[in-house]
Coordinates of C-alpha atoms in Angstrom, one line a residue:
R983 CA 22.5 -4.5 2.2
L984 CA 18.6 -6.6 1.7
N985 CA 18.7 -10.0 4.2
D986 CA 15.2 -11.1 4.3
V987 CA 13.5 -9.9 1.3
E988 CA 10.0 -11.7 0.7
Y989 CA 7.7 -11.5 -2.6
L990 CA 3.9 -11.9 -1.7
P991 CA 1.3 -12.6 -4.3
G992 CA -2.4 -12.6 -4.3
D993 CA -5.6 -10.8 -3.1
W994 CA -4.7 -8.1 -0.2
G995 CA -7.5 -8.8 1.9
D996 CA -6.2 -12.4 2.6
L997 CA -2.4 -11.8 3.1
Q998 CA -3.6 -9.1 6.3
G999 CA -4.7 -12.4 8.1
A1000 CA -1.3 -14.3 6.9
L1001 CA 1.4 -11.6 7.8
T1002 CA 2.7 -10.6 11.5
A1003 CA 1.6 -7.4 12.4
Q1004 CA 3.9 -4.6 12.0
S1005 CA 6.3 -6.8 10.6
F1006 CA 7.7 -5.2 7.9
D1007 CA 10.7 -2.3 7.7
L1008 CA 9.8 -1.9 4.3
I1009 CA 6.7 -2.5 1.7
L1010 CA 7.3 -1.9 -2.2
T1011 CA 4.2 -2.1 -4.0
A1012 CA 4.2 -1.1 -8.0
D1013 CA 0.6 -0.8 -10.3
T1014 CA -1.3 -1.4 -7.4
I1015 CA -3.2 1.7 -6.9
Y1016 CA -5.1 1.5 -10.4
N1017 CA -8.2 0.6 -8.9
V1018 CA -9.7 3.0 -6.4
D1019 CA -12.1 0.0 -5.5
Y1020 CA -9.1 -1.9 -3.8
Y1021 CA -7.7 1.0 -1.6
P1022 CA -9.1 0.0 1.6
K1023 CA -7.5 -3.8 1.1
L1024 CA -4.1 -2.0 0.2
Y1025 CA -4.5 0.5 3.0
N1026 CA -5.2 -2.1 5.6
L1027 CA -2.2 -4.5 4.8
I1028 CA 0.2 -1.8 4.8
K1029 CA -1.1 -0.2 8.1
H1030 CA -1.2 -4.2 9.5
T1031 CA 2.0 -4.8 8.5
L1032 CA 4.4 -1.8 8.4
K1033 CA 6.3 -1.1 11.6
K1034 CA 6.2 2.1 13.4
D1035 CA 9.1 3.6 11.9
G1036 CA 8.2 1.8 8.6
S1037 CA 8.4 2.9 5.2
A1038 CA 6.0 1.7 2.2
L1039 CA 6.9 2.7 -1.2
V1040 CA 4.1 2.8 -3.6
C1041 CA 5.4 2.8 -7.3
S1042 CA 2.6 4.3 -9.9
K1043 CA 1.4 6.0 -13.1
K1044 CA 0.3 9.3 -12.0
F1045 CA -3.2 8.5 -14.0
Y1046 CA -4.7 4.7 -15.0
F1047 CA -7.2 6.1 -17.9
G1048 CA -10.4 3.8 -17.5
V1049 CA -10.5 2.6 -14.1
G1050 CA -10.1 5.8 -11.9
G1051 CA -7.2 5.4 -10.0
G1052 CA -3.8 6.5 -9.7
V1053 CA -1.4 8.6 -7.5
P1054 CA -3.7 11.8 -6.7
H1055 CA -6.5 9.3 -5.9
F1056 CA -4.6 7.1 -3.5
R1057 CA -2.6 10.3 -1.7
Q1058 CA -6.3 11.8 -1.3
F1059 CA -7.4 8.1 0.4
V1060 CA -4.8 8.1 2.7
E1061 CA -4.8 11.6 3.8
N1062 CA -8.3 11.2 4.4
Q1063 CA -7.6 8.0 6.9
Q1064 CA -5.8 10.3 8.9
E1065 CA -3.8 7.9 10.2
M1066 CA -0.5 7.4 8.1
K1067 CA 1.9 10.3 6.4
I1068 CA 1.9 10.5 2.8
E1069 CA 4.9 12.3 1.2

């Protein structure tokens, strides 16, 4: 049962300043890793707002043709940061 749900549109870089650090148990995102140029902002937003024991679920296509993003690329990006566990 969900007691408090928020939908937050906008640029990920702008949202980081508007949200309290480590305030979310769960972050859901869909079709947000289609462009590798956006990975740093998205990653930093998740890192900033996710509680230490929280989870982020990233729903995505395996590959986005024409823009270069997708699951393998984002997985590698997160692993290279060596700060969060990815499954």
